[in-house]
mmCIF file of C-alpha atoms in Angstrom:
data_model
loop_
_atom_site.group_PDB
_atom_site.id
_atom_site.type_symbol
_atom_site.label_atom_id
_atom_site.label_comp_id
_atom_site.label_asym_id
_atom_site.label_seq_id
_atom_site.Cartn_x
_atom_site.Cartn_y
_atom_site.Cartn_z
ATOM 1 C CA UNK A 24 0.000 0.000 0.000
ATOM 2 C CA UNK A 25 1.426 3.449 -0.745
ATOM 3 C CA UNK A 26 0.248 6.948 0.832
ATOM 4 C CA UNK A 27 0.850 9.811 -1.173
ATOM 5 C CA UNK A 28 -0.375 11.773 1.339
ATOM 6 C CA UNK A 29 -2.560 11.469 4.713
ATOM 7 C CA UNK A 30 -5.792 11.136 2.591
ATOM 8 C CA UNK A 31 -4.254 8.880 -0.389
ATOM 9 C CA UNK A 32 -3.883 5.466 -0.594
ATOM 10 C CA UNK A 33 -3.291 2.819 -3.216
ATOM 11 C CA UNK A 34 -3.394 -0.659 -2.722
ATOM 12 C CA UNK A 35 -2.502 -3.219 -5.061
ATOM 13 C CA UNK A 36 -1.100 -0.732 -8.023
ATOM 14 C CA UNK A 37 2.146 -0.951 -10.644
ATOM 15 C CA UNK A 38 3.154 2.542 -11.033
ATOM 16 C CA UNK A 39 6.494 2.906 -13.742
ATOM 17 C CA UNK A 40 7.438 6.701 -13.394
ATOM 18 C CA UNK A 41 7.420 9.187 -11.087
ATOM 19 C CA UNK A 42 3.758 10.620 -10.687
ATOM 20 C CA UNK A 43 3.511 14.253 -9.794
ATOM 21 C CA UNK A 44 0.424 14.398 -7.352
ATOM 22 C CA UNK A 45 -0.545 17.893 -5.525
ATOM 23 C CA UNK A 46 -3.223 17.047 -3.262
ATOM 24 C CA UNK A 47 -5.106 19.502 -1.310
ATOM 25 C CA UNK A 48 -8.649 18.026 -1.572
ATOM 26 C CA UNK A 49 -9.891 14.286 -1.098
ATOM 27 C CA UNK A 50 -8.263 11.742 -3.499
ATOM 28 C CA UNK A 51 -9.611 7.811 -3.853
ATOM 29 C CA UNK A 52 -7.686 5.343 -6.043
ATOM 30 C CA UNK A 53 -9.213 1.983 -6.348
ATOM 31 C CA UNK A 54 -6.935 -1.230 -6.507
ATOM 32 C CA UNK A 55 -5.210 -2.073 -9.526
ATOM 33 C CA UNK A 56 -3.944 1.129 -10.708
ATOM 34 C CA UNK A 57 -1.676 1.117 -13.382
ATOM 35 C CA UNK A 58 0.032 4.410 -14.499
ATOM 36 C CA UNK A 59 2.828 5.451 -17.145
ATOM 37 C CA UNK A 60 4.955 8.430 -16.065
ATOM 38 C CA UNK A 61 7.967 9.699 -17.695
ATOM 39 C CA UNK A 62 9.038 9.415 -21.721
ATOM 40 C CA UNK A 63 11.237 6.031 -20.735
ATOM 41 C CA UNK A 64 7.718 4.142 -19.823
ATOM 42 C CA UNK A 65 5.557 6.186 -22.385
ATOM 43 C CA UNK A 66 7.880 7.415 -25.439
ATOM 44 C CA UNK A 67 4.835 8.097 -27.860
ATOM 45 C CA UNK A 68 4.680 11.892 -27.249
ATOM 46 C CA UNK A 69 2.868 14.124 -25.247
ATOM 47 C CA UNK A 70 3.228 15.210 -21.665
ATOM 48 C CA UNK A 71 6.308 14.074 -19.916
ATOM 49 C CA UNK A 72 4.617 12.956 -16.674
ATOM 50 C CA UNK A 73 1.729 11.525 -15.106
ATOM 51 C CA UNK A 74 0.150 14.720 -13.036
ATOM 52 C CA UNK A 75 -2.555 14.940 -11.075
ATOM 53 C CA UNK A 76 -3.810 17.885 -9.212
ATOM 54 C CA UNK A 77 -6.556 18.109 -6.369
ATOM 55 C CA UNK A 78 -7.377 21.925 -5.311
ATOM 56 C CA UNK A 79 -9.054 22.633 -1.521
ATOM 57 C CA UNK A 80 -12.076 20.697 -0.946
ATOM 58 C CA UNK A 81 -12.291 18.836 -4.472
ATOM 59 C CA UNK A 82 -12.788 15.123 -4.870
ATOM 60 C CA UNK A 83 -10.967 12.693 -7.275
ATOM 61 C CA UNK A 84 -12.457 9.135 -7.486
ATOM 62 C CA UNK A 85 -10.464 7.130 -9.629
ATOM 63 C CA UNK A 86 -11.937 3.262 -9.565
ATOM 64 C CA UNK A 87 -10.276 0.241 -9.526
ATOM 65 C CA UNK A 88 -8.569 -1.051 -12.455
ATOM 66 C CA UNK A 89 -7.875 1.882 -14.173
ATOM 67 C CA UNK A 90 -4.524 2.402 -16.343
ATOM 68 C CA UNK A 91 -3.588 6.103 -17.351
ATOM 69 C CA UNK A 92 -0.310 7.319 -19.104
ATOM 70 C CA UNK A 93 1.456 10.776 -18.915
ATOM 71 C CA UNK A 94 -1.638 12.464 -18.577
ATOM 72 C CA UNK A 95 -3.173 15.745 -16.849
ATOM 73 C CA UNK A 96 -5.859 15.443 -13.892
ATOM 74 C CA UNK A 97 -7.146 19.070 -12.415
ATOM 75 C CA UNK A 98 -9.566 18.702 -9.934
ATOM 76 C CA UNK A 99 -11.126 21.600 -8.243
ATOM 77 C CA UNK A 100 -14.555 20.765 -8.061
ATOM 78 C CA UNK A 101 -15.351 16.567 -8.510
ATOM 79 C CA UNK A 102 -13.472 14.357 -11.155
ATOM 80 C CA UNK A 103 -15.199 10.772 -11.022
ATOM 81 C CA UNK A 104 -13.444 7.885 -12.932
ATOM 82 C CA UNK A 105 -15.495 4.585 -13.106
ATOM 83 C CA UNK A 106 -13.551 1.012 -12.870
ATOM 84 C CA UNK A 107 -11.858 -0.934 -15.988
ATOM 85 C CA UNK A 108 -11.093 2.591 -17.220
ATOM 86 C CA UNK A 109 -8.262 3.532 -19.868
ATOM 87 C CA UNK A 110 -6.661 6.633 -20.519
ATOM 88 C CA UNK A 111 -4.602 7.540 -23.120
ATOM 89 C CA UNK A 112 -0.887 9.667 -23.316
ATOM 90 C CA UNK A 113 -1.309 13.173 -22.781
ATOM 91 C CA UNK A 114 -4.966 13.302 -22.414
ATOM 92 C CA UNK A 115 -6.727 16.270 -19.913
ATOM 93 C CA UNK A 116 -9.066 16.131 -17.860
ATOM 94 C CA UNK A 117 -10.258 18.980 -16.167
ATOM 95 C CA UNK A 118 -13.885 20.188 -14.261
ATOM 96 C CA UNK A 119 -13.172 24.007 -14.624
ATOM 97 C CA UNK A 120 -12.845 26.985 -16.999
ATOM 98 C CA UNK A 121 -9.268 28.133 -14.901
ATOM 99 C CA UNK A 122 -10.484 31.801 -15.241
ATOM 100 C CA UNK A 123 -13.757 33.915 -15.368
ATOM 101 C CA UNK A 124 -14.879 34.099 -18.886
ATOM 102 C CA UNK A 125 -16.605 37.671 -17.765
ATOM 103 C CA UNK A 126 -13.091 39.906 -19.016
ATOM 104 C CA UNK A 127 -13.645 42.690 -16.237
ATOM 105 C CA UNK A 128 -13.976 39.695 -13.355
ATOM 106 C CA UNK A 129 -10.689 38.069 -15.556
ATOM 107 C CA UNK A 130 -8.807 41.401 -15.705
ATOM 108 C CA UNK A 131 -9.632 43.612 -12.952
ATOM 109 C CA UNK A 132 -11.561 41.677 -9.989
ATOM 110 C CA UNK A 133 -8.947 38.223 -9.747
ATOM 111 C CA UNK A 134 -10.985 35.542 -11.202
ATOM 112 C CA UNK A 135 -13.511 35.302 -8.667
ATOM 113 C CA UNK A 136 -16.109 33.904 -10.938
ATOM 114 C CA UNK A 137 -14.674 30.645 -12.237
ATOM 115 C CA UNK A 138 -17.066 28.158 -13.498
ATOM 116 C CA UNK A 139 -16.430 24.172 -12.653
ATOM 117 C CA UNK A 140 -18.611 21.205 -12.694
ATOM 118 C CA UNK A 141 -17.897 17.113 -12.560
ATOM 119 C CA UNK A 142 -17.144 15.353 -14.854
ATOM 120 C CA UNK A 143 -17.613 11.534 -14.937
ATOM 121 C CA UNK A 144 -16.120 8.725 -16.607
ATOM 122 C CA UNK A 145 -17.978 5.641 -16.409
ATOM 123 C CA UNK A 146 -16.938 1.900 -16.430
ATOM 124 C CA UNK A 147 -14.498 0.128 -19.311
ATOM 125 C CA UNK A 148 -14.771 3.584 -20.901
ATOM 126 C CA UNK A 149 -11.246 4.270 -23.478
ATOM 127 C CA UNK A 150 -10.489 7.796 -23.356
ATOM 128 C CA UNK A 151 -8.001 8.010 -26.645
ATOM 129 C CA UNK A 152 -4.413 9.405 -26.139
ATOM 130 C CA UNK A 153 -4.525 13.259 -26.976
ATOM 131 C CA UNK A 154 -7.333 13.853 -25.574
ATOM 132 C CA UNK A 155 -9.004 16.657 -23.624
ATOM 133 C CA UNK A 156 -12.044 16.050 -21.632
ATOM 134 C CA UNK A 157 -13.982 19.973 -20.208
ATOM 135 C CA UNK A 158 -15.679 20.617 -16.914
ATOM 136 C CA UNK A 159 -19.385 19.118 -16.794
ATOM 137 C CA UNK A 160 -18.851 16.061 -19.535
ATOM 138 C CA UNK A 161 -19.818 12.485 -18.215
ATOM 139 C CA UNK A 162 -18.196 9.983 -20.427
ATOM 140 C CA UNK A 163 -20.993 6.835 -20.565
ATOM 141 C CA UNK A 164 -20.157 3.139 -19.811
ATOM 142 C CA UNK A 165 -18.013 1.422 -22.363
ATOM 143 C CA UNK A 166 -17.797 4.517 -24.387
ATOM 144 C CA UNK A 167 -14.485 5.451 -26.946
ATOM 145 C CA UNK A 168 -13.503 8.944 -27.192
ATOM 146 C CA UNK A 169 -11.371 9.035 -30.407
ATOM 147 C CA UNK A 170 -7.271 10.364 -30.719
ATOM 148 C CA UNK A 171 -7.472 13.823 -30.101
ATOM 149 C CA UNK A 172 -10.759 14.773 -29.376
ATOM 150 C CA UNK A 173 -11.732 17.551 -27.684
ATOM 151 C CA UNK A 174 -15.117 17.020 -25.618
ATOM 152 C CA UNK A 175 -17.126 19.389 -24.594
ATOM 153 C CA UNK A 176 -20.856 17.506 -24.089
ATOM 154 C CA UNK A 177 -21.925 14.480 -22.535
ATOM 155 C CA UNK A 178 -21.300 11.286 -24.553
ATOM 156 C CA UNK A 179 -24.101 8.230 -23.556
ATOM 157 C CA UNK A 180 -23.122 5.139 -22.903
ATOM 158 C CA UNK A 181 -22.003 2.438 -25.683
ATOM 159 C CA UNK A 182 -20.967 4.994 -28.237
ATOM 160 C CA UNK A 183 -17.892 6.179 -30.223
ATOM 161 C CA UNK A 184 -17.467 9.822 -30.751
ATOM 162 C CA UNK A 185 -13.963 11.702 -32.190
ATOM 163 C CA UNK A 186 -13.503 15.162 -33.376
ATOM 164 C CA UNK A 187 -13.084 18.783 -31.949
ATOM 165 C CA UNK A 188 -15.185 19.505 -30.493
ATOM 166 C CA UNK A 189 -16.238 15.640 -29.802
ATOM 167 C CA UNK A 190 -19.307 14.273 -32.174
ATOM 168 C CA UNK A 191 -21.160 11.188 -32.197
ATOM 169 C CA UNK A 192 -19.612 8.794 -34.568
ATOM 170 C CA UNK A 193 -21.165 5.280 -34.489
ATOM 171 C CA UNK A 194 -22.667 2.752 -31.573
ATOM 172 C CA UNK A 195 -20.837 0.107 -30.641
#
């Protein structure tokens, strides 16, 4: 069992890297984790290093079973990833906009006004490398999000959608 910090523990996991993990919030890992960190365990491209990110009073729930590879996890809100999950190099995930998209809140007032909202990933879902999953999207159970893909809707459950932004492709 390893504790990256007080409130994170993994049991049962094969990590090859060196993860970056800042963890102010509440972080779950289920057993069986498999991660990819660093260019000598991932050398397709993309980010150099597995990173995920938990602000003050978020919540990341990542299942059991899940493998991701040098990819990007910000979490300031709730980030929910179901079991038998696979996520591709240099994919991001994150459940807010970063900064106010009102440009006097932006500019003058400090980004007070950030939007965020979960985003789920349900079971045996394959998240393609490349790609970048935005605030509020629930990825549906046994879904394929295509190389590259930028999503910014919900995608149901038993589909296949690619493109930027993300479109419906085909049913499996």
């Amino acid at each position: 069992m390893v504790f990256l910090r007080e409130n994170v523990q993994i049991k049962h996991y094969n990590i090859n890297g060196i993860l970056f993990i800042k963890n102010e919030g509440e972080i779950s890992i289920g057993d069986g984790f498999k991660a990819k960190s660093g260019l000598s365990f991932t050398p397709i491209g993309g980010d150099t290093k597995l990173k995920i990110i938990v602000t003050k009073n978020a919540v990341l729930d990542i299942g059991s079973n899940v493998g991701m590879s040098n990819s990007t996890i910000y979490c300031t809100n709730k980030i929910s990833i179901g079991n038998y999950v696979l996520i591709g190099n240099s994919c991001k995930i994150w459940d807010t906009n970063f900064h106010s998209i009102d440009p006097e809140e932006r500019c003058f007032n400090g980004d007070r006004e950030i939007l965020s909202a979960p985003v789920i990933i349900e079971d045996k879902a394959f998240v393609g490398g490349g790609v970048t999953i935005l605030k509020g999207v629930t990825i549906g159970e046994n879904s394929i999000i295509a190389a590259g893909s930028v999503v910014t809707k919900s995608v149901p459950p038993n589909q296949i959608w690619g493109g930027n932004p993300a479109q419906f492709i085909r049913n499996l």
